[in-house]
Amino acid sequence: MSITGRIYKISGPLVVAEDVKGCVMYEVVRVGDIGLMGETIRLDGDRAYIQVYEATEGLKPGELVETTGSPLTADLGPGILTNFYDGIQRPLEMLKEVAGDYITRGLTVPPLNPDTVWDYTVVANEGSSVEPGDVLGTVPETKVITHKVLVPPGVKGNLTKVREGKLHVTDAVATLTKEDGKEVELTMSHRWPVRVPRPYKKKLDPFVPLLTGQRIYDTFFPLAKGGSAAIPGGFGTGKTVSQHQLAKWADSQVVVYVGCGERGNEMTEVLDTFPLLDDPTTGEKLMERSTLIANTSNMPVAAREASVYTGVTLAEFYRDMGYDVAVMADSTSRWAEAMREVSGRLEEMPGEEGYPAYLASRVADYYERSGRVVTLGSGEERLGSVSLVGAVSPPGGDLSEPVSQNTLRVVSVFWALDSTLADRRHFPAINWLRSYSLYLEVLRDWYKKNVSEDFYEVRTRMMVLLQKEAELQEIVQLVGADALPERERLVLEVARMVREDYLQQNAYHEIDSYCSKEKQLMMSKTILAFYDRALKAMDAGVSIAKIETIKVKDEIARMKYVHNAEFPDRYDAMLRAIESQFSALEG
Amino acid sequence: MAKTTTREYTTVREVAGPLMVVEGVEDVAYGEIVDVLIPDGGTKRGQVLESRKGVAVVQVFEGTSGIDTRSTKVRFTGDIMRMPVSMDMMGRIFDGLGRPIDGGPDIIAEEYLDIAGASINPTARAFPNEFIQTGVSTIDGNNTLVRGQKLPIMSGAGLPHNDLAAQIARQAKVRGTEEPFSVVFAAMGITHEEASFFMRDFERTGALERIVAFINLADDPAIERIITPRMALTAAEYLAYTCDMHILVVLTDMTNYCEALREISAAREEVPGRRGYPGYMYTDLATLYERAGRVRGAKGSITQVPILSMPDDDITHPIPDLTGYITEGQFVLSREMHRRGIYPPVDILPSLSRLMNEGIGSERTREDHSGVSNQLYAGYAEGRDMRDLVAVVGEEALSKRDQLYLKFADRFEKEYVTQGRDEDRTIEQTLDLGWELLTDLPEGELKRIDEKYIKKYHPKYRTG
């Protein structure tokens, strides 16, 4: 039953309606004669405060406000992947077809194209009794993802009729008789309120890394599947490129990319490149496993607030089918600012820096939607995960601000972007001394089994070199490098190799953009072999000046550009070159 | 919005700062434009900032002086802010609210456009990748500008940002087409001298007929500055997307715009964000900057070069900070380099062009561009570090390699960064100059450049 009221006041994205007694918190309402979409965020007597997801220019007091009886929901079903949505799940391609190059107000377009015909195969047969999470049937959604149509949460009973074949997303695929004898028709899609986490049976501890093909993350600060990470950094430090790299190369089966209040051209870049790039795991195009949500900085601010929830809801939906899903949100600061803007208009008592006092709990709620879970459903256990990576844009690059601090309290991986590194074009500009990952211990066994027994030792040795370098640099700043003992100068030399030849990774280089875990191991071992051999040569009386000019260094510098597949041969060749060239020095 | 007829009220209840509260009104739309008729016969324009049953809060662009609460008439026009546009705007000069101030006739409108603009659907955008040659080495070589990009000059009081902006406006061209850019120039709160510098420069080079200027000077009403850039961008959009022109928009000085924004926010008693600027400043700036770009299927494009003076040269100040989060990079001017007589004093280390990678390379500039640029960056950064070190330990304490880098940084600034105010270098000249400097470094140090390009372009191999 819808309730109708009248607009009392308009101020930016906030509209106050009167005579709407009975309106429910977080209910979606239609505002004004052109029916702009909004959501109630405060009730006061017969007045409702509404954040409107579209521009409010031209609205007048006295215009109609109508409730819809439903909270803000996402439509979940086949057709989400390869699609491109705004913050409230309106498909942008369709909007363009309907309204042209500019976003027009008051339009509703179904998120899942009702005209698409899907090839639906029955899994649960007639007569079987099903519970939430059970697989009703499957649809080949893209070349790489088989979409499992699940019994929605809260629905239980016996299947009395099932259909198969070429069907639309709105067609009934099964009729279910509940215990009370009522019949329910199930389609391939259902709606879910975006602000409510989707249910699961049990949350598990993560123990598998989300491999990204990026050396600094995989080797030094790994993220686990089902974990959460934050990338804070000032502008120009490479947040967006890092997020793009993760979206491209992370070995999750499904990727949800949320462009929250960021640049329009960046979303265009994703749109242009994802359909062209190959996924290293499946060999198919990256777009086949991706869905994009774009609410750029000049699109309405309230829809930006909703966009991260829409994103994580889509992710949970694919998790429930048993997939590993990664969500990249760029940038969560813009989401927090959208909250601040609306809170300011509500004249709420501000917390730190004008942010609402509930910022901390909203941030925590969001990141808690990550996790590795046993999904709903009877029969064999199905496992799925949602990993969340949030970029944070701290004003002036100062991490003491509220959004960064509240985020760091809840995430387990911290990738600290550093503007001094970015200024020297050291990319990814992740500071190796400030970053951390709390998953190192739980992932140890996996790395032992799947990469190498000694991987953690290799990692630790490189880290020690970097740490040592930082200490030595302080002395160099005072007395110059020449004053250091030879062995310390060798540490500086090798640490430079770790930084320049290992940590620096060129996102725009065809080969270097993605580095397999095997190549990472061999690259690190090459550098350490150089170090060990150089130490030995020093014992034999070779001076650091000679070591600094040794030829094999150039080869090591270029090893990152060697193809993943060709690397093992090159690795052997380099080890031999190290040995022979040092032997020659020793004479 | 629904068309409503004009209504007049004399019920001004309160005037505070740039705001005016009108009572007893009906049917006032949010964002509606009002004319204020003051007792001495003048007219001012304003816009509805908040509309409540019976009450409207209006911001008055030309200041509230002269408004009283007894006989001032407020006329609600029933329309949002629109401006007349046509090709005849070319070569004309307007005030901050879009009225001609060059003595010429009013514009006969082809269309009336909403100055707020609408957001481009991200799927309708074409990714900017056409190289713009500005003739300035630090820009073309290291922070390449492309058509449809927004790239601000972050400067400080007393630095030659105007010279650089004028030089870019004068020299910018897309290679292959000799067709110059048309310039839309929006001045917000700059001094008469600064404005006339630009006008003289445009006149001197005969560029005046391909320029549209909107001028709000320092002594013009501050609130008008909220409108000026929107006028300019609306004109730019019309010229780009309807008339198929390539437009370069120069907005100066964004700092004054943000001050005006803060003034209104304070008058409305809003909860302030950092340093008293409103919490929605990011969104507000984005509605300006995001109007740069290219649209699929459209011939024209809008490239923006906003200028902002960083208060106290502080790049973490909210204005440059929020700008940097929206724009696709920045040129940062250095006071220290300016003091040493280097023009243009672009400090390449904190400068950045995010769209550079797409705009350069074999088909657009030259295949070695990316490598040379990265190598110059790395070498210069290393040399600058050495400078700091020399200050402590003296030059003698440096190793041979470090001394090379020290020298490299000096030469880089003197020969590569420094150029004349009218010097227009082609991209080949810039890259060759870069190679020339790189010969000072041992070849083994050139790790950022692909070996095959070293063999092809390194002067050592080219001559011998």
PDB file of N, CA and C in Angstrom, chain A residues 8-10 12 18 56 58-61 84 92 96 101-103 234-236 261 263-265 268-269 272 297-298 304 334 341 393-396 423-425 478 496 504 508, chain B residues 4 27-30 50-53 118-119 121-123 125 127 274 280 282-283 286 290 295-296 321 324-328 330 349 351 354 357 377 385 389 393 401 448-449:
ATOM      1  N   TYR A   8       7.633  19.288   1.355  1.00  0.00           N
ATOM      2  CA  TYR A   8       7.601  20.452   2.230  1.00  0.00           C
ATOM      3  C   TYR A   8       8.816  21.348   1.968  1.00  0.00           C
ATOM      4  N   LYS A   9       9.965  20.713   1.734  1.00  0.00           N
ATOM      5  CA  LYS A   9      11.196  21.497   1.603  1.00  0.00           C
ATOM      6  C   LYS A   9      12.192  20.767   0.712  1.00  0.00           C
ATOM      7  N   ILE A  10      12.974  21.539  -0.052  1.00  0.00           N
ATOM      8  CA  ILE A  10      14.032  20.954  -0.877  1.00  0.00           C
ATOM      9  C   ILE A  10      15.329  21.676  -0.555  1.00  0.00           C
ATOM     10  N   GLY A  12      19.206  20.823  -1.783  1.00  0.00           N
ATOM     11  CA  GLY A  12      20.186  19.924  -2.403  1.00  0.00           C
ATOM     12  C   GLY A  12      19.592  18.532  -2.551  1.00  0.00           C
ATOM     13  N   GLU A  18       5.831  15.970   3.783  1.00  0.00           N
ATOM     14  CA  GLU A  18       4.891  15.965   4.905  1.00  0.00           C
ATOM     15  C   GLU A  18       3.673  15.114   4.568  1.00  0.00           C
ATOM     16  N   THR A  56      17.883  17.464  -7.872  1.00  0.00           N
ATOM     17  CA  THR A  56      16.570  17.916  -7.402  1.00  0.00           C
ATOM     18  C   THR A  56      16.151  19.267  -7.968  1.00  0.00           C
ATOM     19  N   GLY A  58      14.442  22.137  -9.755  1.00  0.00           N
ATOM     20  CA  GLY A  58      13.124  22.228 -10.372  1.00  0.00           C
ATOM     21  C   GLY A  58      11.997  21.663  -9.517  1.00  0.00           C
ATOM     22  N   LEU A  59      12.323  20.918  -8.462  1.00  0.00           N
ATOM     23  CA  LEU A  59      11.258  20.420  -7.577  1.00  0.00           C
ATOM     24  C   LEU A  59      10.658  21.592  -6.815  1.00  0.00           C
ATOM     25  N   LYS A  60       9.368  21.462  -6.477  1.00  0.00           N
ATOM     26  CA  LYS A  60       8.692  22.543  -5.748  1.00  0.00           C
ATOM     27  C   LYS A  60       7.982  21.996  -4.530  1.00  0.00           C
ATOM     28  N   PRO A  61       7.852  22.806  -3.492  1.00  0.00           N
ATOM     29  CA  PRO A  61       7.034  22.386  -2.360  1.00  0.00           C
ATOM     30  C   PRO A  61       5.612  22.134  -2.854  1.00  0.00           C
ATOM     31  N   PHE A  84      27.043  -2.901 -16.727  1.00  0.00           N
ATOM     32  CA  PHE A  84      27.646  -1.664 -16.264  1.00  0.00           C
ATOM     33  C   PHE A  84      26.534  -0.824 -15.659  1.00  0.00           C
ATOM     34  N   LEU A  92      23.699   1.410 -17.353  1.00  0.00           N
ATOM     35  CA  LEU A  92      24.046   2.665 -18.025  1.00  0.00           C
ATOM     36  C   LEU A  92      23.917   2.590 -19.546  1.00  0.00           C
ATOM     37  N   LYS A  96      21.541   5.013 -21.765  1.00  0.00           N
ATOM     38  CA  LYS A  96      22.022   5.784 -22.913  1.00  0.00           C
ATOM     39  C   LYS A  96      21.097   5.567 -24.111  1.00  0.00           C
ATOM     40  N   ASP A 101      23.271  10.767 -24.430  1.00  0.00           N
ATOM     41  CA  ASP A 101      24.601  10.810 -23.846  1.00  0.00           C
ATOM     42  C   ASP A 101      24.646  11.313 -22.398  1.00  0.00           C
ATOM     43  N   TYR A 102      23.583  11.992 -21.970  1.00  0.00           N
ATOM     44  CA  TYR A 102      23.605  12.524 -20.618  1.00  0.00           C
ATOM     45  C   TYR A 102      22.629  11.770 -19.727  1.00  0.00           C
ATOM     46  N   ILE A 103      22.981  11.684 -18.442  1.00  0.00           N
ATOM     47  CA  ILE A 103      22.112  11.005 -17.491  1.00  0.00           C
ATOM     48  C   ILE A 103      20.853  11.858 -17.311  1.00  0.00           C
ATOM     49  N   GLY A 234      47.337   9.629  -0.976  1.00  0.00           N
ATOM     50  CA  GLY A 234      46.989  10.940  -1.519  1.00  0.00           C
ATOM     51  C   GLY A 234      46.816  10.855  -3.028  1.00  0.00           C
ATOM     52  N   PHE A 235      46.433  11.962  -3.658  1.00  0.00           N
ATOM     53  CA  PHE A 235      46.198  11.882  -5.092  1.00  0.00           C
ATOM     54  C   PHE A 235      47.522  11.719  -5.834  1.00  0.00           C
ATOM     55  N   GLY A 236      47.463  10.985  -6.921  1.00  0.00           N
ATOM     56  CA  GLY A 236      48.672  10.784  -7.721  1.00  0.00           C
ATOM     57  C   GLY A 236      49.559   9.667  -7.200  1.00  0.00           C
ATOM     58  N   GLY A 261      32.241   7.816  -6.882  1.00  0.00           N
ATOM     59  CA  GLY A 261      32.601   9.231  -6.814  1.00  0.00           C
ATOM     60  C   GLY A 261      33.944   9.536  -7.430  1.00  0.00           C
ATOM     61  N   ARG A 263      36.540   9.583 -11.235  1.00  0.00           N
ATOM     62  CA  ARG A 263      36.541  10.236 -12.540  1.00  0.00           C
ATOM     63  C   ARG A 263      35.788   9.437 -13.608  1.00  0.00           C
ATOM     64  N   GLY A 264      35.087  10.158 -14.456  1.00  0.00           N
ATOM     65  CA  GLY A 264      34.352   9.511 -15.534  1.00  0.00           C
ATOM     66  C   GLY A 264      35.277   8.819 -16.520  1.00  0.00           C
ATOM     67  N   ASN A 265      36.390   9.482 -16.843  1.00  0.00           N
ATOM     68  CA  ASN A 265      37.299   8.907 -17.834  1.00  0.00           C
ATOM     69  C   ASN A 265      37.910   7.594 -17.363  1.00  0.00           C
ATOM     70  N   THR A 268      35.556   4.909 -18.136  1.00  0.00           N
ATOM     71  CA  THR A 268      35.611   4.657 -19.568  1.00  0.00           C
ATOM     72  C   THR A 268      36.800   3.774 -19.901  1.00  0.00           C
ATOM     73  N   GLU A 269      37.909   4.030 -19.205  1.00  0.00           N
ATOM     74  CA  GLU A 269      39.102   3.229 -19.443  1.00  0.00           C
ATOM     75  C   GLU A 269      38.832   1.758 -19.120  1.00  0.00           C
ATOM     76  N   ASP A 272      36.712   0.312 -21.741  1.00  0.00           N
ATOM     77  CA  ASP A 272      37.411   0.089 -23.000  1.00  0.00           C
ATOM     78  C   ASP A 272      38.382  -1.078 -22.932  1.00  0.00           C
ATOM     79  N   SER A 297      31.998  11.240  -9.897  1.00  0.00           N
ATOM     80  CA  SER A 297      31.942  12.330  -8.930  1.00  0.00           C
ATOM     81  C   SER A 297      30.866  13.358  -9.245  1.00  0.00           C
ATOM     82  N   ASN A 298      30.504  13.487 -10.526  1.00  0.00           N
ATOM     83  CA  ASN A 298      29.496  14.496 -10.856  1.00  0.00           C
ATOM     84  C   ASN A 298      28.093  13.902 -10.935  1.00  0.00           C
ATOM     85  N   ARG A 304      25.711   7.790  -4.831  1.00  0.00           N
ATOM     86  CA  ARG A 304      27.084   7.389  -4.541  1.00  0.00           C
ATOM     87  C   ARG A 304      27.137   6.658  -3.204  1.00  0.00           C
ATOM     88  N   ARG A 334      34.932   8.807  -0.811  1.00  0.00           N
ATOM     89  CA  ARG A 334      33.831   9.535  -1.466  1.00  0.00           C
ATOM     90  C   ARG A 334      32.497   9.060  -0.936  1.00  0.00           C
ATOM     91  N   GLU A 341      27.744  14.652   3.625  1.00  0.00           N
ATOM     92  CA  GLU A 341      26.936  15.687   2.998  1.00  0.00           C
ATOM     93  C   GLU A 341      25.477  15.547   3.406  1.00  0.00           C
ATOM     94  N   SER A 393      40.956   7.888   0.137  1.00  0.00           N
ATOM     95  CA  SER A 393      41.616   9.105  -0.341  1.00  0.00           C
ATOM     96  C   SER A 393      41.713  10.121   0.787  1.00  0.00           C
ATOM     97  N   PRO A 394      42.722   9.993   1.633  1.00  0.00           N
ATOM     98  CA  PRO A 394      42.804  10.911   2.769  1.00  0.00           C
ATOM     99  C   PRO A 394      43.170  12.320   2.314  1.00  0.00           C
ATOM    100  N   PRO A 395      42.488  13.348   2.822  1.00  0.00           N
ATOM    101  CA  PRO A 395      42.821  14.719   2.445  1.00  0.00           C
ATOM    102  C   PRO A 395      44.278  15.010   2.768  1.00  0.00           C
ATOM    103  N   GLY A 396      44.987  15.542   1.798  1.00  0.00           N
ATOM    104  CA  GLY A 396      46.382  15.908   2.007  1.00  0.00           C
ATOM    105  C   GLY A 396      47.272  14.706   2.281  1.00  0.00           C
ATOM    106  N   ASP A 423      56.433  10.190  -6.500  1.00  0.00           N
ATOM    107  CA  ASP A 423      57.179  11.285  -7.120  1.00  0.00           C
ATOM    108  C   ASP A 423      58.402  10.779  -7.876  1.00  0.00           C
ATOM    109  N   ARG A 424      58.998   9.698  -7.353  1.00  0.00           N
ATOM    110  CA  ARG A 424      60.169   9.146  -8.050  1.00  0.00           C
ATOM    111  C   ARG A 424      59.750   8.100  -9.063  1.00  0.00           C
ATOM    112  N   ARG A 425      58.486   8.003  -9.317  1.00  0.00           N
ATOM    113  CA  ARG A 425      57.923   7.047 -10.267  1.00  0.00           C
ATOM    114  C   ARG A 425      58.268   5.612  -9.882  1.00  0.00           C
ATOM    115  N   LEU A 478      74.031  11.351   6.576  1.00  0.00           N
ATOM    116  CA  LEU A 478      74.929  12.152   7.399  1.00  0.00           C
ATOM    117  C   LEU A 478      76.362  12.148   6.884  1.00  0.00           C
ATOM    118  N   ARG A 496      68.743  -1.988  -3.390  1.00  0.00           N
ATOM    119  CA  ARG A 496      68.319  -1.226  -4.554  1.00  0.00           C
ATOM    120  C   ARG A 496      67.755  -2.160  -5.638  1.00  0.00           C
ATOM    121  N   GLN A 504      59.317  -2.640  -8.069  1.00  0.00           N
ATOM    122  CA  GLN A 504      58.741  -1.836  -9.134  1.00  0.00           C
ATOM    123  C   GLN A 504      58.147  -2.753 -10.188  1.00  0.00           C
ATOM    124  N   TYR A 508      51.731  -0.907 -17.129  1.00  0.00           N
ATOM    125  CA  TYR A 508      51.425  -0.675 -18.538  1.00  0.00           C
ATOM    126  C   TYR A 508      52.261  -1.539 -19.467  1.00  0.00           C
TER     127      TYR A 508
ATOM    128  N   THR B   4       6.001  27.802 -15.166  1.00  0.00           N
ATOM    129  CA  THR B   4       5.150  28.596 -14.307  1.00  0.00           C
ATOM    130  C   THR B   4       5.342  30.035 -14.745  1.00  0.00           C
ATOM    131  N   ASP B  27       4.957  27.880  -4.809  1.00  0.00           N
ATOM    132  CA  ASP B  27       5.420  27.208  -6.019  1.00  0.00           C
ATOM    133  C   ASP B  27       6.820  27.590  -6.456  1.00  0.00           C
ATOM    134  N   VAL B  28       7.717  27.764  -5.510  1.00  0.00           N
ATOM    135  CA  VAL B  28       9.076  28.134  -5.897  1.00  0.00           C
ATOM    136  C   VAL B  28       9.900  26.865  -6.087  1.00  0.00           C
ATOM    137  N   ALA B  29      10.515  26.753  -7.241  1.00  0.00           N
ATOM    138  CA  ALA B  29      11.286  25.554  -7.530  1.00  0.00           C
ATOM    139  C   ALA B  29      12.698  25.682  -6.978  1.00  0.00           C
ATOM    140  N   TYR B  30      13.244  24.548  -6.550  1.00  0.00           N
ATOM    141  CA  TYR B  30      14.635  24.515  -6.112  1.00  0.00           C
ATOM    142  C   TYR B  30      15.508  24.823  -7.326  1.00  0.00           C
ATOM    143  N   GLU B  50      17.221  27.082  -1.313  1.00  0.00           N
ATOM    144  CA  GLU B  50      16.415  26.190  -0.496  1.00  0.00           C
ATOM    145  C   GLU B  50      14.978  26.638  -0.663  1.00  0.00           C
ATOM    146  N   SER B  51      14.107  25.678  -0.924  1.00  0.00           N
ATOM    147  CA  SER B  51      12.708  26.036  -1.099  1.00  0.00           C
ATOM    148  C   SER B  51      11.890  25.265  -0.085  1.00  0.00           C
ATOM    149  N   ARG B  52      11.125  26.009   0.721  1.00  0.00           N
ATOM    150  CA  ARG B  52      10.315  25.398   1.759  1.00  0.00           C
ATOM    151  C   ARG B  52       8.912  25.901   1.523  1.00  0.00           C
ATOM    152  N   LYS B  53       7.936  25.209   2.038  1.00  0.00           N
ATOM    153  CA  LYS B  53       6.557  25.675   1.895  1.00  0.00           C
ATOM    154  C   LYS B  53       6.485  27.127   2.351  1.00  0.00           C
ATOM    155  N   ALA B 118      24.525  18.513 -17.481  1.00  0.00           N
ATOM    156  CA  ALA B 118      24.099  17.214 -16.960  1.00  0.00           C
ATOM    157  C   ALA B 118      25.331  16.335 -16.966  1.00  0.00           C
ATOM    158  N   SER B 119      25.325  15.281 -16.137  1.00  0.00           N
ATOM    159  CA  SER B 119      26.527  14.442 -16.142  1.00  0.00           C
ATOM    160  C   SER B 119      26.506  13.511 -17.343  1.00  0.00           C
ATOM    161  N   ASN B 121      26.882  10.300 -19.291  1.00  0.00           N
ATOM    162  CA  ASN B 121      26.806   8.867 -18.996  1.00  0.00           C
ATOM    163  C   ASN B 121      28.195   8.261 -19.275  1.00  0.00           C
ATOM    164  N   PRO B 122      28.807   7.602 -18.268  1.00  0.00           N
ATOM    165  CA  PRO B 122      30.176   7.107 -18.483  1.00  0.00           C
ATOM    166  C   PRO B 122      30.305   6.211 -19.719  1.00  0.00           C
ATOM    167  N   THR B 123      29.239   5.552 -20.110  1.00  0.00           N
ATOM    168  CA  THR B 123      29.343   4.709 -21.303  1.00  0.00           C
ATOM    169  C   THR B 123      29.362   5.541 -22.581  1.00  0.00           C
ATOM    170  N   ARG B 125      31.172   8.315 -22.857  1.00  0.00           N
ATOM    171  CA  ARG B 125      32.453   9.004 -22.981  1.00  0.00           C
ATOM    172  C   ARG B 125      33.393   8.260 -23.922  1.00  0.00           C
ATOM    173  N   PHE B 127      37.369   7.652 -24.555  1.00  0.00           N
ATOM    174  CA  PHE B 127      38.571   7.814 -23.734  1.00  0.00           C
ATOM    175  C   PHE B 127      39.551   8.769 -24.414  1.00  0.00           C
ATOM    176  N   ARG B 274      36.793  20.649   6.222  1.00  0.00           N
ATOM    177  CA  ARG B 274      38.137  21.130   6.549  1.00  0.00           C
ATOM    178  C   ARG B 274      38.305  22.609   6.270  1.00  0.00           C
ATOM    179  N   TYR B 280      30.591  19.598   0.828  1.00  0.00           N
ATOM    180  CA  TYR B 280      30.259  19.163  -0.526  1.00  0.00           C
ATOM    181  C   TYR B 280      31.162  19.799  -1.576  1.00  0.00           C
ATOM    182  N   TYR B 282      33.992  18.869  -2.748  1.00  0.00           N
ATOM    183  CA  TYR B 282      34.475  17.869  -3.710  1.00  0.00           C
ATOM    184  C   TYR B 282      33.443  17.670  -4.817  1.00  0.00           C
ATOM    185  N   THR B 283      32.198  17.446  -4.411  1.00  0.00           N
ATOM    186  CA  THR B 283      31.135  17.218  -5.395  1.00  0.00           C
ATOM    187  C   THR B 283      30.952  18.437  -6.279  1.00  0.00           C
ATOM    188  N   ALA B 286      33.697  18.750  -8.719  1.00  0.00           N
ATOM    189  CA  ALA B 286      33.572  17.692  -9.722  1.00  0.00           C
ATOM    190  C   ALA B 286      32.567  18.069 -10.806  1.00  0.00           C
ATOM    191  N   GLU B 290      34.464  17.670 -14.226  1.00  0.00           N
ATOM    192  CA  GLU B 290      34.030  16.507 -15.009  1.00  0.00           C
ATOM    193  C   GLU B 290      33.350  16.905 -16.314  1.00  0.00           C
ATOM    194  N   VAL B 295      32.930  12.969 -26.134  1.00  0.00           N
ATOM    195  CA  VAL B 295      31.742  12.123 -26.179  1.00  0.00           C
ATOM    196  C   VAL B 295      31.826  11.294 -27.449  1.00  0.00           C
ATOM    197  N   ARG B 296      31.518  10.006 -27.314  1.00  0.00           N
ATOM    198  CA  ARG B 296      31.548   9.123 -28.469  1.00  0.00           C
ATOM    199  C   ARG B 296      30.716   9.690 -29.608  1.00  0.00           C
ATOM    200  N   ASP B 321      44.031  19.995  -2.928  1.00  0.00           N
ATOM    201  CA  ASP B 321      43.868  18.589  -2.576  1.00  0.00           C
ATOM    202  C   ASP B 321      42.641  17.988  -3.261  1.00  0.00           C
ATOM    203  N   GLY B 324      43.091  17.869  -7.026  1.00  0.00           N
ATOM    204  CA  GLY B 324      43.966  16.781  -7.471  1.00  0.00           C
ATOM    205  C   GLY B 324      43.258  15.439  -7.482  1.00  0.00           C
ATOM    206  N   TYR B 325      42.274  15.273  -6.579  1.00  0.00           N
ATOM    207  CA  TYR B 325      41.528  14.011  -6.543  1.00  0.00           C
ATOM    208  C   TYR B 325      40.550  13.901  -7.714  1.00  0.00           C
ATOM    209  N   ILE B 326      40.233  15.033  -8.354  1.00  0.00           N
ATOM    210  CA  ILE B 326      39.262  14.974  -9.446  1.00  0.00           C
ATOM    211  C   ILE B 326      39.950  15.053 -10.807  1.00  0.00           C
ATOM    212  N   THR B 327      40.953  15.929 -10.915  1.00  0.00           N
ATOM    213  CA  THR B 327      41.573  16.149 -12.216  1.00  0.00           C
ATOM    214  C   THR B 327      42.481  14.975 -12.578  1.00  0.00           C
ATOM    215  N   GLU B 328      42.838  14.927 -13.854  1.00  0.00           N
ATOM    216  CA  GLU B 328      43.675  13.826 -14.311  1.00  0.00           C
ATOM    217  C   GLU B 328      45.141  14.226 -14.291  1.00  0.00           C
ATOM    218  N   GLN B 330      48.314  16.960 -12.559  1.00  0.00           N
ATOM    219  CA  GLN B 330      48.538  18.362 -12.237  1.00  0.00           C
ATOM    220  C   GLN B 330      49.929  18.790 -12.669  1.00  0.00           C
ATOM    221  N   LEU B 349      58.603  16.463 -10.576  1.00  0.00           N
ATOM    222  CA  LEU B 349      58.442  15.339  -9.637  1.00  0.00           C
ATOM    223  C   LEU B 349      57.018  15.229  -9.083  1.00  0.00           C
ATOM    224  N   SER B 351      54.499  16.668 -10.405  1.00  0.00           N
ATOM    225  CA  SER B 351      53.564  16.827 -11.519  1.00  0.00           C
ATOM    226  C   SER B 351      53.226  15.463 -12.106  1.00  0.00           C
ATOM    227  N   ARG B 354      47.768  11.733 -15.811  1.00  0.00           N
ATOM    228  CA  ARG B 354      47.262  10.363 -15.709  1.00  0.00           C
ATOM    229  C   ARG B 354      46.919   9.752 -17.055  1.00  0.00           C
ATOM    230  N   ASN B 357      49.908   7.869 -20.702  1.00  0.00           N
ATOM    231  CA  ASN B 357      50.247   6.596 -21.330  1.00  0.00           C
ATOM    232  C   ASN B 357      49.421   6.283 -22.566  1.00  0.00           C
ATOM    233  N   TYR B 377      62.758  11.158 -15.531  1.00  0.00           N
ATOM    234  CA  TYR B 377      62.213  11.253 -14.177  1.00  0.00           C
ATOM    235  C   TYR B 377      63.159  10.636 -13.167  1.00  0.00           C
ATOM    236  N   ASP B 385      68.086  14.125  -5.106  1.00  0.00           N
ATOM    237  CA  ASP B 385      68.478  13.534  -3.824  1.00  0.00           C
ATOM    238  C   ASP B 385      69.933  13.855  -3.520  1.00  0.00           C
ATOM    239  N   LEU B 389      72.086  15.691  -0.403  1.00  0.00           N
ATOM    240  CA  LEU B 389      73.206  15.017   0.234  1.00  0.00           C
ATOM    241  C   LEU B 389      74.448  15.911   0.220  1.00  0.00           C
ATOM    242  N   VAL B 393      77.268  16.583   3.094  1.00  0.00           N
ATOM    243  CA  VAL B 393      78.593  15.942   3.119  1.00  0.00           C
ATOM    244  C   VAL B 393      79.597  16.540   2.129  1.00  0.00           C
ATOM    245  N   ARG B 401      79.364   7.821  -9.702  1.00  0.00           N
ATOM    246  CA  ARG B 401      78.026   7.663 -10.244  1.00  0.00           C
ATOM    247  C   ARG B 401      77.106   8.778  -9.730  1.00  0.00           C
ATOM    248  N   ARG B 448      65.243   2.097 -17.749  1.00  0.00           N
ATOM    249  CA  ARG B 448      63.811   2.318 -18.021  1.00  0.00           C
ATOM    250  C   ARG B 448      63.491   2.311 -19.513  1.00  0.00           C
ATOM    251  N   ILE B 449      64.537   2.317 -20.328  1.00  0.00           N
ATOM    252  CA  ILE B 449      64.293   2.379 -21.766  1.00  0.00           C
ATOM    253  C   ILE B 449      64.568   1.013 -22.390  1.00  0.00           C
TER     254      ILE B 449
END
